[in-house]
GROMACS .gro file of C-alpha atoms in nm:
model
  145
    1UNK     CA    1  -5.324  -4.027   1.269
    2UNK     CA    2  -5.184  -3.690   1.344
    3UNK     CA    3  -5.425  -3.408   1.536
    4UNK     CA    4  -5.390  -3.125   1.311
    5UNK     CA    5  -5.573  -2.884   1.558
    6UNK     CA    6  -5.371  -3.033   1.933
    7UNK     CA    7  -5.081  -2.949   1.698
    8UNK     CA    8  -5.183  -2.584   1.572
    9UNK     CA    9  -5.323  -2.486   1.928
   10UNK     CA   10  -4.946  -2.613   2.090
   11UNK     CA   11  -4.835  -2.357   1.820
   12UNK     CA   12  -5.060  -2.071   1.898
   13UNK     CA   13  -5.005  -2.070   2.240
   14UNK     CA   14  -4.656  -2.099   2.224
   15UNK     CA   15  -4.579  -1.827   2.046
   16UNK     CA   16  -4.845  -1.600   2.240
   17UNK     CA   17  -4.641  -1.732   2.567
   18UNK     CA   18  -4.293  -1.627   2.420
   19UNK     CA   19  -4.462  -1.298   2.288
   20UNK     CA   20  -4.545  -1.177   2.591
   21UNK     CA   21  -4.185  -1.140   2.738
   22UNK     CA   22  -4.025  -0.919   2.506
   23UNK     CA   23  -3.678  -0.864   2.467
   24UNK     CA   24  -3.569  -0.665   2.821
   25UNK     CA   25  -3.647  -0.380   2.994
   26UNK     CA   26  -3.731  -0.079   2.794
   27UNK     CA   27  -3.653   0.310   2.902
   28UNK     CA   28  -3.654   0.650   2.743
   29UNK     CA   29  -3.362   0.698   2.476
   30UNK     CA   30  -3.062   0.867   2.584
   31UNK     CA   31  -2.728   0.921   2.368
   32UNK     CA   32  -2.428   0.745   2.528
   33UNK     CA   33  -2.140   0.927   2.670
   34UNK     CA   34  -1.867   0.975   2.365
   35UNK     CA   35  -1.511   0.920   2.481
   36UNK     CA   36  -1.285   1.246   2.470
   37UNK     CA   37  -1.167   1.242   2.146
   38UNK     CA   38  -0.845   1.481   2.212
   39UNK     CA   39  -0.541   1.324   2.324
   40UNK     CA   40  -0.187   1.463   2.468
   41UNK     CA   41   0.061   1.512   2.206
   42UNK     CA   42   0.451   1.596   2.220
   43UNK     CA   43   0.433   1.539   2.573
   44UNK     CA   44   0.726   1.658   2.823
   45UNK     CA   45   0.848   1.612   3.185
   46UNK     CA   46   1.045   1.791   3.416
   47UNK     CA   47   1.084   1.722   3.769
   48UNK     CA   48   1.209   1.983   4.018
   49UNK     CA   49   1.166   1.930   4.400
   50UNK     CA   50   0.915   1.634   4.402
   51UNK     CA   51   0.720   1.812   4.177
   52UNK     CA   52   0.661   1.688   3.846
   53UNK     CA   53   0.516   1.917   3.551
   54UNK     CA   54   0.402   1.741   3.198
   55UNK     CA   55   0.351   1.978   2.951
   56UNK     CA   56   0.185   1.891   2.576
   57UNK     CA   57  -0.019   2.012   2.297
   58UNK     CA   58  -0.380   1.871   2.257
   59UNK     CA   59  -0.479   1.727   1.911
   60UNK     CA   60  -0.807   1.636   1.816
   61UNK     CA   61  -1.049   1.667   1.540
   62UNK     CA   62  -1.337   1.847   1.773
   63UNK     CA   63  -1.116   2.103   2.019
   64UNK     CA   64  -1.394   2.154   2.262
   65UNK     CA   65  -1.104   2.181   2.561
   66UNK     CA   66  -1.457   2.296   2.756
   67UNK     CA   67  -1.555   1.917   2.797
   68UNK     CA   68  -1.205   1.830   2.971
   69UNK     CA   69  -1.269   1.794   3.316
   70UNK     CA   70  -0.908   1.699   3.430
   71UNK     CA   71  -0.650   1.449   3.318
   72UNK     CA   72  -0.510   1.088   3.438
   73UNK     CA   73  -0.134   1.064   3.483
   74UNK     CA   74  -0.015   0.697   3.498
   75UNK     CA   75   0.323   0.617   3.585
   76UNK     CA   76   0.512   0.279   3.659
   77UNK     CA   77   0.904   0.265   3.734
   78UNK     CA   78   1.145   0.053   3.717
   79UNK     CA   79   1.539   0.013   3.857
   80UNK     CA   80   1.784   0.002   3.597
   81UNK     CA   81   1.910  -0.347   3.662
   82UNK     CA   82   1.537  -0.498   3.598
   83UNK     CA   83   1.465  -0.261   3.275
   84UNK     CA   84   1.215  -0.365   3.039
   85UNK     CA   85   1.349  -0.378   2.670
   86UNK     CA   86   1.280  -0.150   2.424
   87UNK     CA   87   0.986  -0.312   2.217
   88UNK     CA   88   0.814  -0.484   2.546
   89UNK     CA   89   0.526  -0.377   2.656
   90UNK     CA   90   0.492  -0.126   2.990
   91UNK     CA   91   0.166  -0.205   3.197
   92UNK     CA   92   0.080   0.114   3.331
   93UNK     CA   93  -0.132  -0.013   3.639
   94UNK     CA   94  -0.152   0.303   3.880
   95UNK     CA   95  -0.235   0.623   3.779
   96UNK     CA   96  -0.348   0.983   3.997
   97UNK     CA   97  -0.658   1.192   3.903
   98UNK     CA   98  -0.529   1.531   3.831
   99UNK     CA   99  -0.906   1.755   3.843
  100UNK     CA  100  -0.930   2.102   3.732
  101UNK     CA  101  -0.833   2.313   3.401
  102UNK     CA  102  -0.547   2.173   3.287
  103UNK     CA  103  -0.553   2.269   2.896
  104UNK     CA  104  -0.613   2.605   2.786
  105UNK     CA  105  -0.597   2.668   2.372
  106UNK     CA  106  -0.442   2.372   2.275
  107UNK     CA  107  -0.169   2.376   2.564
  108UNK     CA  108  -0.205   2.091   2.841
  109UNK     CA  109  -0.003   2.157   3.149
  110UNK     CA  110  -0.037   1.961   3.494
  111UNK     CA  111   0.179   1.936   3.803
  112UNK     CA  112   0.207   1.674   4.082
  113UNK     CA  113   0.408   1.533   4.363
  114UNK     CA  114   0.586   1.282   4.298
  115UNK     CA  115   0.916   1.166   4.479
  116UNK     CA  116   1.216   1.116   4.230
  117UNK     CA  117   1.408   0.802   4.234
  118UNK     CA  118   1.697   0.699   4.124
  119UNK     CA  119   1.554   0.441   3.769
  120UNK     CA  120   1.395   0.453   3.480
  121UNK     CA  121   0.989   0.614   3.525
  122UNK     CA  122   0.790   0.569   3.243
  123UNK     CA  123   0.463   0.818   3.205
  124UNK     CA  124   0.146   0.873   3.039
  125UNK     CA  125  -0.165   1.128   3.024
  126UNK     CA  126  -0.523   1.079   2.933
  127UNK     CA  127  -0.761   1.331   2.913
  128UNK     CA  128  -1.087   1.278   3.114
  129UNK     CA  129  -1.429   1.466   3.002
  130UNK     CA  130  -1.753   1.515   3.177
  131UNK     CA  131  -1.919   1.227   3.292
  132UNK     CA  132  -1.607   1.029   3.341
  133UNK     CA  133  -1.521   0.965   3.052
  134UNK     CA  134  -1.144   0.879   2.938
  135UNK     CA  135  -0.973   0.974   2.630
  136UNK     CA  136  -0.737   0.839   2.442
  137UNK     CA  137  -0.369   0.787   2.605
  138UNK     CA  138  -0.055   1.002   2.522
  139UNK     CA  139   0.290   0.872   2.391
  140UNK     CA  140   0.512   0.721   2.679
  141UNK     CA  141   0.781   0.981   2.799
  142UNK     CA  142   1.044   0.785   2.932
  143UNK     CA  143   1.282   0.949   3.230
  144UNK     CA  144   1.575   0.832   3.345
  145UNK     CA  145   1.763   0.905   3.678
   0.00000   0.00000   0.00000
Protein backbone atom coordinates (compact mmCIF):
# COMPACT_ATOMS: atom_id res chain seq x y z
CA UNK A 1 0.00 0.00 0.00
CA UNK A 2 1.58 3.25 -0.90
CA UNK A 3 2.25 6.08 2.09
CA UNK A 4 0.67 9.00 0.62
CA UNK A 5 2.08 11.37 3.39
CA UNK A 6 6.22 9.59 3.52
CA UNK A 7 5.68 10.40 -0.18
CA UNK A 8 4.33 14.16 0.02
CA UNK A 9 6.80 15.03 2.98
CA UNK A 10 9.97 13.49 0.53
CA UNK A 11 8.35 16.13 -1.81
CA UNK A 12 8.12 19.05 0.48
CA UNK A 13 11.36 18.85 1.70
CA UNK A 14 12.93 18.40 -1.41
CA UNK A 15 11.96 21.17 -3.01
CA UNK A 16 12.48 23.47 0.23
CA UNK A 17 16.23 21.88 0.10
CA UNK A 18 16.74 22.83 -3.67
CA UNK A 19 15.00 26.26 -2.92
CA UNK A 20 17.30 27.35 -0.71
CA UNK A 21 20.38 27.47 -3.12
CA UNK A 22 19.30 29.71 -5.70
CA UNK A 23 20.72 30.10 -8.91
CA UNK A 24 24.47 31.85 -8.14
CA UNK A 25 25.78 34.64 -6.66
CA UNK A 26 23.84 37.79 -6.97
CA UNK A 27 25.43 41.57 -7.18
CA UNK A 28 24.29 45.05 -8.02
CA UNK A 29 23.45 45.52 -11.89
CA UNK A 30 25.98 47.00 -13.99
CA UNK A 31 25.80 47.49 -17.96
CA UNK A 32 28.54 45.50 -19.75
CA UNK A 33 31.32 47.10 -21.57
CA UNK A 34 30.06 47.59 -25.46
CA UNK A 35 32.78 46.81 -27.97
CA UNK A 36 34.03 49.96 -30.05
CA UNK A 37 31.80 50.03 -32.68
CA UNK A 38 34.13 52.21 -35.19
CA UNK A 39 36.48 50.44 -37.25
CA UNK A 40 39.58 51.57 -39.63
CA UNK A 41 38.57 52.07 -43.09
CA UNK A 42 40.67 52.71 -46.42
CA UNK A 43 43.60 51.96 -44.50
CA UNK A 44 47.30 52.87 -45.83
CA UNK A 45 51.00 52.17 -45.09
CA UNK A 46 54.11 53.74 -45.69
CA UNK A 47 57.31 52.85 -44.27
CA UNK A 48 60.27 55.26 -44.16
CA UNK A 49 63.33 54.56 -41.88
CA UNK A 50 61.91 51.72 -39.64
CA UNK A 51 59.12 53.72 -39.09
CA UNK A 52 55.87 52.68 -40.20
CA UNK A 53 52.75 55.18 -40.45
CA UNK A 54 49.01 53.67 -41.18
CA UNK A 55 46.78 56.19 -42.00
CA UNK A 56 42.65 55.60 -42.40
CA UNK A 57 39.31 57.05 -42.04
CA UNK A 58 37.08 55.85 -39.07
CA UNK A 59 33.49 54.64 -39.90
CA UNK A 60 30.99 53.95 -37.51
CA UNK A 61 27.42 54.52 -36.79
CA UNK A 62 28.15 56.34 -33.16
CA UNK A 63 31.55 58.65 -33.90
CA UNK A 64 32.32 59.17 -30.29
CA UNK A 65 36.36 59.14 -31.34
CA UNK A 66 36.39 60.37 -27.32
CA UNK A 67 36.00 56.61 -26.21
CA UNK A 68 39.17 55.48 -28.36
CA UNK A 69 41.82 54.98 -26.09
CA UNK A 70 44.52 53.79 -28.65
CA UNK A 71 44.65 51.23 -31.39
CA UNK A 72 46.13 47.49 -31.95
CA UNK A 73 48.36 47.04 -34.99
CA UNK A 74 48.83 43.32 -35.88
CA UNK A 75 51.19 42.30 -38.38
CA UNK A 76 52.53 38.80 -39.59
CA UNK A 77 55.10 38.42 -42.62
CA UNK A 78 56.00 36.20 -44.76
CA UNK A 79 59.13 35.53 -47.48
CA UNK A 80 58.08 35.43 -50.89
CA UNK A 81 59.02 31.86 -51.60
CA UNK A 82 56.52 30.56 -48.65
CA UNK A 83 53.52 33.14 -49.68
CA UNK A 84 50.18 32.35 -48.65
CA UNK A 85 47.62 32.34 -51.64
CA UNK A 86 45.31 34.77 -52.31
CA UNK A 87 41.96 33.41 -50.74
CA UNK A 88 43.84 31.62 -47.59
CA UNK A 89 43.45 32.77 -44.56
CA UNK A 90 46.35 35.11 -42.66
CA UNK A 91 46.48 34.38 -38.79
CA UNK A 92 47.43 37.54 -37.43
CA UNK A 93 48.97 36.22 -34.04
CA UNK A 94 51.18 39.25 -32.73
CA UNK A 95 50.12 42.54 -32.57
CA UNK A 96 51.71 46.07 -30.57
CA UNK A 97 49.51 48.36 -28.38
CA UNK A 98 49.75 51.71 -29.91
CA UNK A 99 48.16 54.13 -26.62
CA UNK A 100 47.31 57.66 -27.03
CA UNK A 101 45.08 59.89 -29.54
CA UNK A 102 45.40 58.41 -32.57
CA UNK A 103 42.05 59.58 -34.47
CA UNK A 104 41.03 63.01 -34.56
CA UNK A 105 37.57 63.85 -36.76
CA UNK A 106 37.28 60.87 -38.53
CA UNK A 107 41.14 60.62 -39.47
CA UNK A 108 43.16 57.66 -37.74
CA UNK A 109 46.88 58.05 -37.97
CA UNK A 110 49.56 55.94 -35.94
CA UNK A 111 53.29 55.41 -36.27
CA UNK A 112 55.67 52.65 -35.09
CA UNK A 113 58.99 50.99 -35.42
CA UNK A 114 59.13 48.44 -37.24
CA UNK A 115 62.25 47.02 -39.19
CA UNK A 116 61.54 46.50 -43.02
CA UNK A 117 62.31 43.27 -44.61
CA UNK A 118 62.70 42.15 -47.64
CA UNK A 119 58.74 39.83 -48.12
CA UNK A 120 55.46 40.18 -48.18
CA UNK A 121 53.96 41.97 -44.46
CA UNK A 122 50.50 41.77 -44.12
CA UNK A 123 48.73 44.43 -41.50
CA UNK A 124 45.76 45.22 -39.59
CA UNK A 125 44.27 47.93 -37.01
CA UNK A 126 41.69 47.67 -34.34
CA UNK A 127 40.51 50.31 -32.42
CA UNK A 128 40.61 49.84 -28.59
CA UNK A 129 38.08 51.94 -26.20
CA UNK A 130 38.04 52.50 -22.53
CA UNK A 131 38.01 49.66 -20.47
CA UNK A 132 39.84 47.50 -22.90
CA UNK A 133 37.72 46.96 -25.07
CA UNK A 134 38.52 45.98 -28.88
CA UNK A 135 36.76 47.00 -31.92
CA UNK A 136 36.21 45.63 -34.88
CA UNK A 137 39.40 44.85 -37.25
CA UNK A 138 40.38 46.88 -40.42
CA UNK A 139 40.86 45.48 -44.04
CA UNK A 140 44.35 43.71 -44.53
CA UNK A 141 46.90 46.11 -46.31
CA UNK A 142 49.20 43.95 -47.90
CA UNK A 143 53.08 45.32 -48.51
CA UNK A 144 55.44 43.95 -50.47
CA UNK A 145 59.30 44.41 -50.47
Amino acid sequence: MIQWGKIFLIALSSVLVLSCFGCGKKGPPFLTANPVPLRVDNLGVTWKDGTVTLEGTVKGENLHVEQITGCRVFSVWYSKDDAPCETCPIEMKTFQEIQGKVVVGTAFRCEMEKKKQAGITYFQVRLLGRGGVVGPPSDMMKIIE
